[in-house]
XYZ file of C-alpha atoms in Angstrom:
676
model
C -52.946 67.912 -62.922
C -54.742 65.201 -60.992
C -54.442 64.961 -57.253
C -53.768 61.222 -57.604
C -50.226 62.125 -58.710
C -49.553 63.670 -55.330
C -50.822 60.541 -53.583
C -48.406 58.397 -55.591
C -45.514 60.692 -54.705
C -46.434 60.650 -51.026
C -46.803 56.881 -50.868
C -43.445 56.427 -52.586
C -41.815 58.763 -50.111
C -43.401 57.116 -47.106
C -42.397 53.635 -48.236
C -38.724 54.373 -47.681
C -39.163 55.753 -44.191
C -38.336 53.729 -41.143
C -41.646 54.244 -39.395
C -44.964 52.452 -39.064
C -46.831 55.749 -39.393
C -47.582 57.228 -42.782
C -47.098 60.935 -43.513
C -50.014 63.274 -44.025
C -52.106 62.131 -46.973
C -53.998 64.306 -49.477
C -57.356 62.884 -48.432
C -56.584 63.904 -44.840
C -57.263 67.525 -45.766
C -60.968 66.688 -45.872
C -60.805 65.175 -42.373
C -58.998 67.976 -40.552
C -60.991 70.395 -38.398
C -60.105 73.648 -36.680
C -61.503 76.051 -34.093
C -62.318 79.738 -34.548
C -64.320 82.577 -32.928
C -64.365 81.515 -29.238
C -66.707 83.373 -26.846
C -66.388 83.123 -23.051
C -69.548 83.731 -21.034
C -69.872 86.340 -18.274
C -69.289 83.777 -15.512
C -66.216 82.228 -17.075
C -67.953 78.855 -17.053
C -68.653 78.136 -20.701
C -67.079 78.753 -24.110
C -68.901 78.837 -27.422
C -66.834 78.377 -30.556
C -67.068 77.617 -34.271
C -65.950 74.164 -35.340
C -64.774 74.275 -38.951
C -64.705 71.145 -41.091
C -64.461 70.160 -44.752
C -67.366 68.845 -46.824
C -65.851 66.390 -49.310
C -69.047 66.190 -51.360
C -69.530 69.939 -51.736
C -65.818 70.812 -51.581
C -66.507 73.564 -49.064
C -65.605 74.490 -45.543
C -68.442 74.144 -43.042
C -68.757 75.844 -39.675
C -71.021 74.866 -36.800
C -71.449 76.378 -33.354
C -70.393 74.259 -30.366
C -70.405 74.733 -26.606
C -68.036 73.412 -23.947
C -67.624 74.142 -20.251
C -64.267 75.567 -19.213
C -63.579 72.384 -17.229
C -63.924 70.392 -20.450
C -67.350 68.932 -19.691
C -70.639 69.239 -21.599
C -68.995 69.390 -25.018
C -71.875 69.446 -27.476
C -73.138 71.035 -30.703
C -75.601 73.906 -30.917
C -75.875 73.679 -34.711
C -75.089 70.776 -37.023
C -75.238 69.738 -40.639
C -74.190 71.402 -43.858
C -74.407 74.991 -42.665
C -72.012 77.885 -42.372
C -72.433 79.762 -39.112
C -70.688 83.113 -38.778
C -70.616 86.146 -36.505
C -71.763 84.399 -33.292
C -72.722 86.742 -30.431
C -73.582 85.777 -26.835
C -76.204 87.751 -24.929
C -74.954 89.469 -21.732
C -77.286 87.277 -19.631
C -75.603 84.162 -21.133
C -79.024 82.747 -22.011
C -79.088 83.330 -25.778
C -76.701 83.202 -28.693
C -77.271 84.822 -32.082
C -75.526 84.011 -35.320
C -75.709 84.456 -39.084
C -76.400 81.496 -41.356
C -77.776 80.977 -44.816
C -81.270 79.713 -45.574
C -83.236 79.657 -48.834
C -83.519 83.471 -48.749
C -79.814 84.124 -48.170
C -77.862 84.921 -45.010
C -80.139 85.632 -42.039
C -79.936 86.188 -38.269
C -80.897 83.304 -35.980
C -81.395 83.222 -32.204
C -80.917 80.182 -29.979
C -82.107 79.946 -26.362
C -79.476 77.991 -24.439
C -81.815 76.992 -21.605
C -84.560 75.466 -23.796
C -82.637 74.592 -26.962
C -85.106 76.460 -29.149
C -83.917 78.259 -32.277
C -85.731 80.927 -34.271
C -84.974 82.836 -37.441
C -85.253 86.541 -36.649
C -84.861 88.192 -40.041
C -85.814 88.112 -43.708
C -83.175 90.496 -44.995
C -82.397 91.283 -48.616
C -78.657 91.639 -47.917
C -76.283 89.616 -45.747
C -75.814 90.839 -42.142
C -72.498 90.586 -40.323
C -70.712 91.655 -37.125
C -73.570 90.958 -34.677
C -73.333 92.636 -31.270
C -75.721 92.528 -28.277
C -76.334 95.700 -26.316
C -75.257 95.569 -22.638
C -78.903 95.435 -21.484
C -79.592 92.530 -23.859
C -82.458 94.350 -25.559
C -80.824 95.178 -28.886
C -78.779 93.608 -31.653
C -76.575 95.762 -33.830
C -75.169 94.559 -37.125
C -73.689 95.773 -40.405
C -75.411 95.272 -43.752
C -75.115 96.533 -47.309
C -77.700 99.076 -48.443
C -78.154 98.965 -52.230
C -77.916 102.181 -54.191
C -78.744 103.224 -57.707
C -76.154 102.093 -60.205
C -74.952 104.839 -62.562
C -76.231 104.778 -66.132
C -74.928 106.413 -69.271
C -77.644 107.425 -71.701
C -81.086 105.889 -72.099
C -82.292 103.385 -74.685
C -85.741 103.297 -76.206
C -88.150 100.967 -74.436
C -87.586 97.322 -75.242
C -90.540 95.684 -77.011
C -92.324 93.090 -74.910
C -90.706 89.712 -75.394
C -87.667 91.112 -77.212
C -84.266 89.483 -76.602
C -81.839 92.393 -76.260
C -78.251 92.414 -75.025
C -77.689 93.018 -71.329
C -77.189 96.699 -70.459
C -73.643 97.915 -69.835
C -72.119 98.261 -66.400
C -71.192 101.880 -65.757
C -68.398 102.556 -63.236
C -67.530 105.945 -61.773
C -65.822 105.049 -58.473
C -62.063 104.766 -57.941
C -62.113 101.274 -56.432
C -64.897 99.305 -58.036
C -64.242 95.632 -57.297
C -63.020 93.389 -54.499
C -61.081 90.161 -54.718
C -63.294 87.212 -53.870
C -66.467 89.231 -54.462
C -66.204 90.806 -57.893
C -67.712 94.129 -58.867
C -68.865 96.171 -55.904
C -72.638 96.558 -55.942
C -73.935 100.110 -55.896
C -74.531 101.309 -52.343
C -72.767 101.297 -48.977
C -72.477 99.245 -45.779
C -74.406 100.703 -42.843
C -75.117 99.869 -39.220
C -78.561 98.576 -38.251
C -80.293 97.836 -34.952
C -83.212 95.573 -34.063
C -84.827 94.255 -30.916
C -83.041 91.111 -29.808
C -86.330 89.185 -29.736
C -86.978 90.026 -33.377
C -89.159 92.579 -35.104
C -88.467 95.459 -37.440
C -84.951 96.448 -38.511
C -83.838 100.084 -38.433
C -80.937 101.649 -40.321
C -78.840 103.739 -37.960
C -76.095 105.315 -40.081
C -76.572 107.381 -43.221
C -74.502 108.863 -46.023
C -72.421 107.645 -48.932
C -69.724 106.140 -46.722
C -68.734 102.592 -45.883
C -69.494 101.577 -42.289
C -68.248 98.028 -42.444
C -66.286 97.747 -39.212
C -67.202 96.024 -35.982
C -69.309 97.947 -33.474
C -69.144 98.320 -29.694
C -72.073 99.396 -27.534
C -71.913 102.211 -25.009
C -72.387 101.081 -21.422
C -75.835 102.719 -21.362
C -77.084 100.768 -24.409
C -78.178 104.124 -25.829
C -75.294 104.591 -28.274
C -72.670 102.589 -30.062
C -69.170 103.183 -31.367
C -67.837 102.288 -34.781
C -64.936 102.991 -37.108
C -65.573 104.490 -40.531
C -63.995 106.662 -43.190
C -66.436 109.568 -43.543
C -63.912 112.076 -44.879
C -64.916 114.188 -47.859
C -62.286 112.530 -50.048
C -62.658 109.048 -48.567
C -62.135 107.191 -51.863
C -58.672 108.695 -52.228
C -57.796 108.237 -48.521
C -57.958 104.502 -47.764
C -56.271 104.863 -44.352
C -58.316 107.659 -42.810
C -60.748 105.887 -40.478
C -62.022 107.651 -37.357
C -63.981 106.445 -34.325
C -67.595 107.687 -34.187
C -70.311 107.581 -31.543
C -73.848 107.072 -32.879
C -76.931 107.839 -30.796
C -79.471 105.007 -31.041
C -82.610 107.151 -30.858
C -81.649 110.107 -33.025
C -78.943 108.627 -35.244
C -76.726 111.625 -34.505
C -73.116 110.760 -35.233
C -70.223 112.357 -33.363
C -66.533 111.974 -34.303
C -64.440 110.807 -31.359
C -61.052 111.026 -33.099
C -59.790 113.502 -35.673
C -56.455 112.843 -37.302
C -55.106 111.745 -40.645
C -54.708 108.066 -39.955
C -56.463 104.888 -38.936
C -58.495 104.438 -35.749
C -60.093 101.010 -35.530
C -61.747 98.308 -33.378
C -63.405 100.374 -30.600
C -63.998 98.369 -27.421
C -66.012 99.746 -24.481
C -65.485 98.691 -20.884
C -68.908 97.862 -19.450
C -67.506 98.472 -15.980
C -66.238 102.046 -16.340
C -67.297 103.130 -19.837
C -63.794 103.789 -21.091
C -63.072 103.137 -24.746
C -60.006 101.270 -26.016
C -59.029 101.349 -29.665
C -56.001 101.050 -31.924
C -54.643 103.265 -34.655
C -51.788 105.324 -36.059
C -50.910 108.664 -37.605
C -50.621 108.024 -41.333
C -47.030 108.553 -42.483
C -47.648 106.915 -45.874
C -45.302 104.052 -44.992
C -45.746 100.557 -46.335
C -45.791 99.116 -42.808
C -47.451 101.122 -40.043
C -48.106 99.421 -36.749
C -51.290 99.994 -34.772
C -50.784 101.666 -31.386
C -53.068 101.155 -28.369
C -55.197 104.060 -27.075
C -57.817 104.785 -24.414
C -60.349 107.612 -24.015
C -63.474 108.260 -21.993
C -67.020 107.773 -23.300
C -67.281 111.335 -24.588
C -63.933 111.310 -26.367
C -61.945 113.123 -23.709
C -58.712 112.198 -21.943
C -57.260 110.413 -24.964
C -53.921 108.768 -24.257
C -51.664 106.102 -25.642
C -50.839 102.999 -23.608
C -47.466 101.235 -24.026
C -46.210 103.860 -26.468
C -42.686 102.439 -26.454
C -43.745 98.869 -27.240
C -42.851 98.338 -30.905
C -45.534 95.778 -31.719
C -48.730 95.821 -33.760
C -51.607 95.803 -31.257
C -54.610 93.766 -32.380
C -58.131 93.075 -31.108
C -58.269 95.031 -27.799
C -60.773 93.675 -25.253
C -61.498 94.749 -21.677
C -61.425 92.500 -18.665
C -64.804 92.171 -16.946
C -63.655 94.343 -14.036
C -62.510 97.126 -16.392
C -58.996 97.167 -14.958
C -57.077 95.630 -17.851
C -57.039 95.702 -21.644
C -56.239 92.416 -23.368
C -54.614 92.373 -26.811
C -52.831 90.018 -29.166
C -49.687 90.613 -31.186
C -47.192 88.788 -33.379
C -43.517 88.725 -32.553
C -40.757 86.588 -34.049
C -43.059 83.956 -35.485
C -45.328 83.605 -32.464
C -48.720 85.076 -31.631
C -49.098 86.255 -28.024
C -52.008 87.144 -25.754
C -51.193 89.818 -23.186
C -52.896 92.488 -21.103
C -52.065 95.847 -19.597
C -53.521 98.159 -17.006
C -53.857 101.862 -17.763
C -50.435 102.530 -16.244
C -48.732 100.185 -18.700
C -48.127 97.239 -16.366
C -48.296 94.224 -18.651
C -48.879 90.510 -18.240
C -48.284 87.822 -20.834
C -50.985 85.134 -20.750
C -50.187 82.846 -23.699
C -47.576 82.512 -26.440
C -49.108 79.760 -28.578
C -52.046 81.428 -30.297
C -52.535 80.092 -33.807
C -54.930 78.754 -36.336
C -56.332 81.271 -38.798
C -54.478 80.293 -41.971
C -54.548 76.440 -42.281
C -53.061 76.314 -45.795
C -49.782 78.151 -45.150
C -48.052 78.994 -41.814
C -49.271 82.589 -41.458
C -49.782 84.137 -38.047
C -53.220 85.012 -36.712
C -55.636 83.790 -34.069
C -58.933 84.444 -32.267
C -59.464 85.007 -28.554
C -62.142 86.124 -26.092
C -62.187 87.421 -22.509
C -65.103 86.587 -20.213
C -66.002 86.677 -16.558
C -63.739 85.889 -13.602
C -60.612 86.558 -15.621
C -61.172 83.576 -17.930
C -59.982 83.823 -21.516
C -60.197 81.412 -24.448
C -58.173 81.331 -27.633
C -57.287 79.261 -30.667
C -54.154 77.290 -29.855
C -51.908 75.520 -32.319
C -48.465 74.725 -33.572
C -46.673 73.380 -36.604
C -48.150 69.893 -36.212
C -51.870 70.573 -35.815
C -54.587 73.026 -36.880
C -56.175 75.279 -34.272
C -57.778 73.815 -31.161
C -59.457 75.565 -28.221
C -57.554 76.529 -25.069
C -58.673 78.372 -21.919
C -56.759 80.126 -19.180
C -57.229 82.409 -16.223
C -54.912 85.094 -14.932
C -51.329 83.887 -14.822
C -52.178 80.185 -14.686
C -51.009 77.987 -17.527
C -53.742 77.658 -20.177
C -55.315 74.248 -20.792
C -56.230 72.854 -24.207
C -59.886 71.762 -24.146
C -60.415 70.251 -27.597
C -58.501 67.590 -29.488
C -60.412 67.510 -32.744
C -57.575 66.093 -34.836
C -55.819 63.723 -32.432
C -57.510 60.627 -33.821
C -56.225 61.313 -37.328
C -52.907 63.012 -36.657
C -52.028 60.402 -34.036
C -51.714 57.950 -36.913
C -49.617 60.275 -39.055
C -45.887 60.920 -38.989
C -45.892 64.704 -39.283
C -42.966 66.752 -40.505
C -40.794 68.096 -37.733
C -40.180 71.842 -37.860
C -37.150 73.577 -36.386
C -36.307 77.245 -36.030
C -33.330 78.822 -37.793
C -31.714 82.234 -37.277
C -29.143 83.542 -39.748
C -27.369 86.690 -40.906
C -28.289 88.236 -44.252
C -25.445 88.521 -46.725
C -26.726 91.999 -47.627
C -25.945 93.723 -44.332
C -25.774 91.185 -41.517
C -29.437 91.680 -40.563
C -30.834 88.931 -38.303
C -33.341 86.798 -40.231
C -35.651 84.137 -38.810
C -36.607 81.013 -40.731
C -38.032 77.518 -40.231
C -37.054 74.147 -41.659
C -39.672 71.417 -42.090
C -38.046 68.016 -42.444
C -39.605 65.002 -44.180
C -41.130 62.362 -41.896
C -38.477 59.765 -41.108
C -35.757 62.349 -41.708
C -32.229 60.903 -41.895
C -29.464 63.522 -41.497
C -27.079 61.252 -43.395
C -29.161 61.584 -46.552
C -29.341 64.507 -48.944
C -32.823 65.797 -49.707
C -34.308 68.128 -52.295
C -35.291 71.515 -50.884
C -38.288 73.765 -51.507
C -37.982 77.434 -50.593
C -41.575 78.574 -49.868
C -42.010 82.381 -49.691
C -44.826 84.222 -47.935
C -46.926 86.969 -49.469
C -47.939 90.319 -48.104
C -45.225 91.439 -48.245
C -46.074 92.927 -44.824
C -47.012 89.596 -43.217
C -45.225 86.815 -41.379
C -44.850 83.065 -41.138
C -44.191 81.296 -37.865
C -44.783 78.359 -35.542
C -48.122 77.570 -37.177
C -49.743 74.656 -38.965
C -49.503 74.546 -42.750
C -51.202 71.851 -44.791
C -49.091 72.781 -47.810
C -45.773 72.589 -45.962
C -46.751 69.241 -44.442
C -47.706 67.810 -47.830
C -44.473 69.061 -49.416
C -42.476 67.443 -46.616
C -44.514 64.256 -46.880
C -43.444 64.068 -50.526
C -39.801 63.916 -49.403
C -38.720 67.565 -49.518
C -37.024 69.690 -46.913
C -39.158 72.843 -46.820
C -37.629 76.189 -45.910
C -39.805 79.176 -45.080
C -38.406 82.542 -44.098
C -39.421 85.938 -42.755
C -37.212 88.257 -44.852
C -36.982 91.996 -44.224
C -40.382 93.605 -44.596
C -42.039 90.842 -42.590
C -44.107 91.885 -39.601
C -43.405 90.892 -36.020
C -39.899 92.385 -35.838
C -40.635 96.047 -35.275
C -41.296 99.085 -37.414
C -37.748 99.530 -38.718
C -37.503 95.915 -39.915
C -40.911 96.117 -41.583
C -40.045 99.278 -43.485
C -36.677 98.123 -44.793
C -38.534 97.416 -48.037
C -40.533 100.668 -48.044
C -40.468 101.919 -51.643
C -37.829 99.230 -52.140
C -39.530 95.911 -52.829
C -38.190 93.565 -54.045
C -34.649 94.408 -52.948
C -32.417 92.996 -50.222
C -35.210 90.618 -49.219
C -33.785 88.574 -52.100
C -30.436 88.410 -50.260
C -32.201 87.386 -47.050
C -33.846 84.453 -48.823
C -30.653 83.334 -50.562
C -28.765 83.535 -47.271
C -31.372 81.267 -45.693
C -30.958 78.736 -48.501
C -27.185 78.880 -48.036
C -27.556 78.287 -44.293
C -29.648 75.150 -44.829
C -27.397 73.804 -47.581
C -24.453 74.220 -45.199
C -26.072 71.755 -42.810
C -25.179 68.948 -45.212
C -28.511 67.199 -45.683
C -29.738 69.167 -48.725
C -28.717 68.330 -52.279
C -27.590 71.662 -53.721
C -28.449 70.411 -57.207
C -32.079 69.893 -56.219
C -33.245 73.303 -55.084
C -36.757 74.503 -55.912
C -38.610 77.723 -55.166
C -42.246 78.784 -54.922
C -44.427 81.382 -53.253
C -47.787 83.073 -53.578
C -48.812 86.712 -54.040
C -45.833 88.722 -52.731
C -44.078 85.347 -52.542
C -44.884 84.794 -56.196
C -43.430 88.206 -56.997
C -40.233 87.318 -55.140
C -40.079 83.922 -56.858
C -40.198 85.625 -60.273
C -37.577 88.101 -59.041
C -35.337 85.258 -57.853
C -35.303 83.371 -61.159
C -34.430 86.661 -62.853
C -31.426 86.992 -60.519
C -30.061 83.445 -60.260
C -30.210 80.055 -61.988
C -29.442 78.028 -58.858
C -32.999 76.584 -58.672
C -33.913 73.640 -60.892
C -37.542 74.781 -61.213
C -39.863 77.457 -59.895
C -43.592 77.908 -59.367
C -44.760 81.520 -59.407
C -48.207 81.669 -57.782
C -50.575 84.664 -58.217
C -47.739 87.194 -58.684
C -47.188 90.848 -59.425
C -45.055 90.908 -62.566
C -45.393 94.486 -63.798
C -45.974 97.069 -61.076
C -47.553 99.575 -63.449
C -50.185 97.202 -64.818
C -50.786 95.805 -61.328
C -51.265 99.195 -59.701
C -53.833 100.193 -62.313
C -55.812 96.922 -62.477
C -55.747 95.464 -58.935
C -58.715 95.879 -56.610
C -57.233 98.600 -54.371
C -55.354 101.088 -56.568
C -55.518 104.002 -54.114
C -53.650 101.960 -51.518
C -50.975 100.424 -53.718
C -50.041 103.645 -55.521
C -49.966 105.774 -52.355
C -48.223 103.443 -49.906
C -45.968 101.203 -51.976
C -44.585 103.825 -54.342
C -43.474 107.466 -53.971
C -45.251 108.575 -57.156
C -47.873 107.557 -59.686
C -46.813 105.192 -62.517
C -46.834 107.958 -65.144
C -44.766 110.178 -62.850
C -42.074 107.580 -62.195
C -42.289 104.840 -64.858
C -38.649 103.893 -64.348
C -39.158 103.334 -60.629
C -42.077 101.009 -61.261
C -40.215 99.154 -63.989
C -37.000 98.626 -62.032
C -38.922 96.840 -59.280
C -40.911 94.676 -61.726
C -39.880 91.025 -62.209
C -40.766 91.487 -65.878
C -37.688 93.714 -66.201
C -35.512 90.669 -65.437
C -37.277 88.137 -67.651
C -34.444 88.261 -70.189
C -32.189 86.615 -67.592
C -34.501 83.693 -66.798
C -33.469 80.149 -67.719
C -35.191 78.334 -64.833
C -38.227 76.224 -65.839
C -41.120 78.239 -64.409
C -44.760 77.368 -63.898
C -47.371 80.022 -63.124
C -50.383 79.224 -60.945
C -53.213 81.746 -60.521
C -56.955 81.861 -59.906
C -58.951 83.002 -62.908
C -61.100 85.226 -60.663
C -58.135 86.806 -58.877
C -58.669 90.564 -58.597
C -55.783 91.244 -56.190
C -53.054 90.090 -58.574
C -55.116 89.876 -61.771
C -54.648 87.081 -64.273
C -53.111 89.538 -66.746
C -50.019 89.643 -64.522
C -49.598 85.903 -64.930
C -50.397 85.966 -68.629
C -47.812 88.581 -69.539
C -45.060 86.775 -67.627
C -45.990 83.437 -69.163
C -45.924 84.953 -72.639
C -42.575 86.639 -71.959
C -41.063 83.352 -70.774
C -42.304 81.566 -73.857
C -40.899 84.283 -76.110
C -37.575 83.735 -74.288
C -37.867 79.989 -75.053
C -37.940 79.173 -71.321
C -39.755 75.994 -70.269
C -42.982 77.381 -68.863
C -46.539 76.334 -68.050
C -49.592 78.270 -66.923
C -52.072 76.629 -64.559
C -55.337 78.569 -64.327
C -57.624 77.747 -61.404
C -61.272 78.150 -62.499
C -63.382 80.214 -60.121
C -60.507 80.803 -57.702
C -59.830 84.273 -56.357
C -56.625 85.449 -54.673
C -57.277 82.919 -51.892
C -56.366 80.280 -54.397
C -56.616 77.379 -51.924
C -59.923 78.436 -50.332
C -61.649 75.173 -51.250
C -60.087 71.867 -50.142
C -59.756 70.511 -53.680
C -58.048 73.740 -54.753
C -55.476 73.326 -51.999
C -54.774 69.776 -53.176
C -54.668 70.850 -56.812
C -52.181 73.576 -55.987
C -49.874 71.239 -54.062
C -50.156 68.493 -56.663
C -49.329 70.841 -59.545
C -46.301 72.279 -57.733
C -44.924 68.835 -56.905
C -45.556 67.581 -60.442
C -43.623 70.530 -61.905
C -40.698 70.019 -59.546
C -40.699 66.285 -60.206
C -40.525 66.952 -63.952
C -37.206 68.736 -63.464
C -35.751 66.526 -60.739
C -32.001 65.963 -60.972
C -32.481 62.215 -61.385
C -34.301 62.865 -64.689
C -31.471 64.832 -66.261
């Protein structure tokens, strides 16, 4: 499918609209930019952030480090060009910033002196570093890096004659989880924490053992120890949610557990004012959705207590205020991402309700923020009409947006308007939240085709966030409906677990009720309904066409089709079998089968296209292939679109996003009512 088809569709749609502004165009995707990873300095005077853009020649995202004063002045780049900066870290004296970027030897650590503008490469590492963190005294940098190990072998061949052309040796696998989506086979070895002097020099491995230490780190106030989260349990491969907080002594490497429970303890954050440690976690109840609670303890692990125990939200990214009196955190609730803070007595303040910007392609929640000196915080701000920008605030004052990276382009575009919709599910009257994106130049007197777009996860949520795909669908003349059915996050623990060991189920009714609610508004042509979704949304799309023939066409993207084959071939089998099902596939084959869309394929008459990345290890290509073959054997109109080189993040590259949208629109156009 060529992306020019989408352009033709969009231009045709825009020509009939009573506006001088055109809708979002496919080529605009390469022009859009967004903000991530803000860092506020210790004085609250300056913010560093990553500016992300699209390279049309290399078809890649690029990220450069920029600086701007909190009053909006002195907005300038620190890096530029075709680079990808990651893991920026600001020194406590505010005079240096470190980051990771690739050179001809791979990903390396660089240091930039903000007063002189000089930059130096500090490392020549064999593996890629990540999660940089300055010590409070500014003398050390900690980071995480993979340490290669010896790959297992099975038997030994005779020595190969010099110059002989033999077959490559086999890959021997003995671990439970042996590959990761987007990365492929896991190399032998483990991630460990390293330290080095912040002015360069030798690198020293701090943690040991056959365990993965891949989390972020937080320094002790003394700069003589650091805290990290890791799963160092004896049976760690079989216990994917058993992370504890550890304290590691810098000189000796001695490691001390700070928590000890069956469950997850993550993201330690130390107050440099009083040494207290904030973190988040939960007691593992083997539920599909388990929210992270907020905890505090002292530097030695004593006086552990939960803060805001009765607040039924998922606490994310705890950070201390500079004075050590408050803990900041972000959370998602009813389609919005909030920034709030609490003191140790549970007195809360809400600082912002418009955090956004991590997804870009689809309207998922997520954001970045940072707290600096003098109560100043910065975060990625956004909405349905624009990718993430940078905003700053202080205390209870209204935050101010500092950047306007996309105004020049989007000011000349007629973007789809998005409105909120609440409805009752036909299953049980449960309150369901949804959003309707209307085509630019929307006329309520007309009747439009509708696309139901379903999120993945399934424990995830859509909301008031920018989505390039939704905007392009709307620009092509469709009303786009996206919904948070039961199981979505942001509505409390009970709502999230309504699909525990029961997915798909009544989430189908939630989605159909949302379609009914929009059709009842009178501007949707009930004979032109279409459905699509990716990952968990692809699974639900396949489930839907096995339950009803009300949709003219469907696009099933990167789905689970057969829960047994998925559970035993996906990249995280210990998680899926232990948290999404009550038993192993061979113990309960009927339970796995009854929840598999493949069990309903005999009912399908809806023309169905499948769209999956050929390198997808989360929902492997075999899931798509078996459903495609089953549809063909049923004599259902079907097509399979295979995305070369794409992993589960099927729209990771700009051209892949456009290819995905173009293929979906082409399939729906093929089965449009006007062509029958």
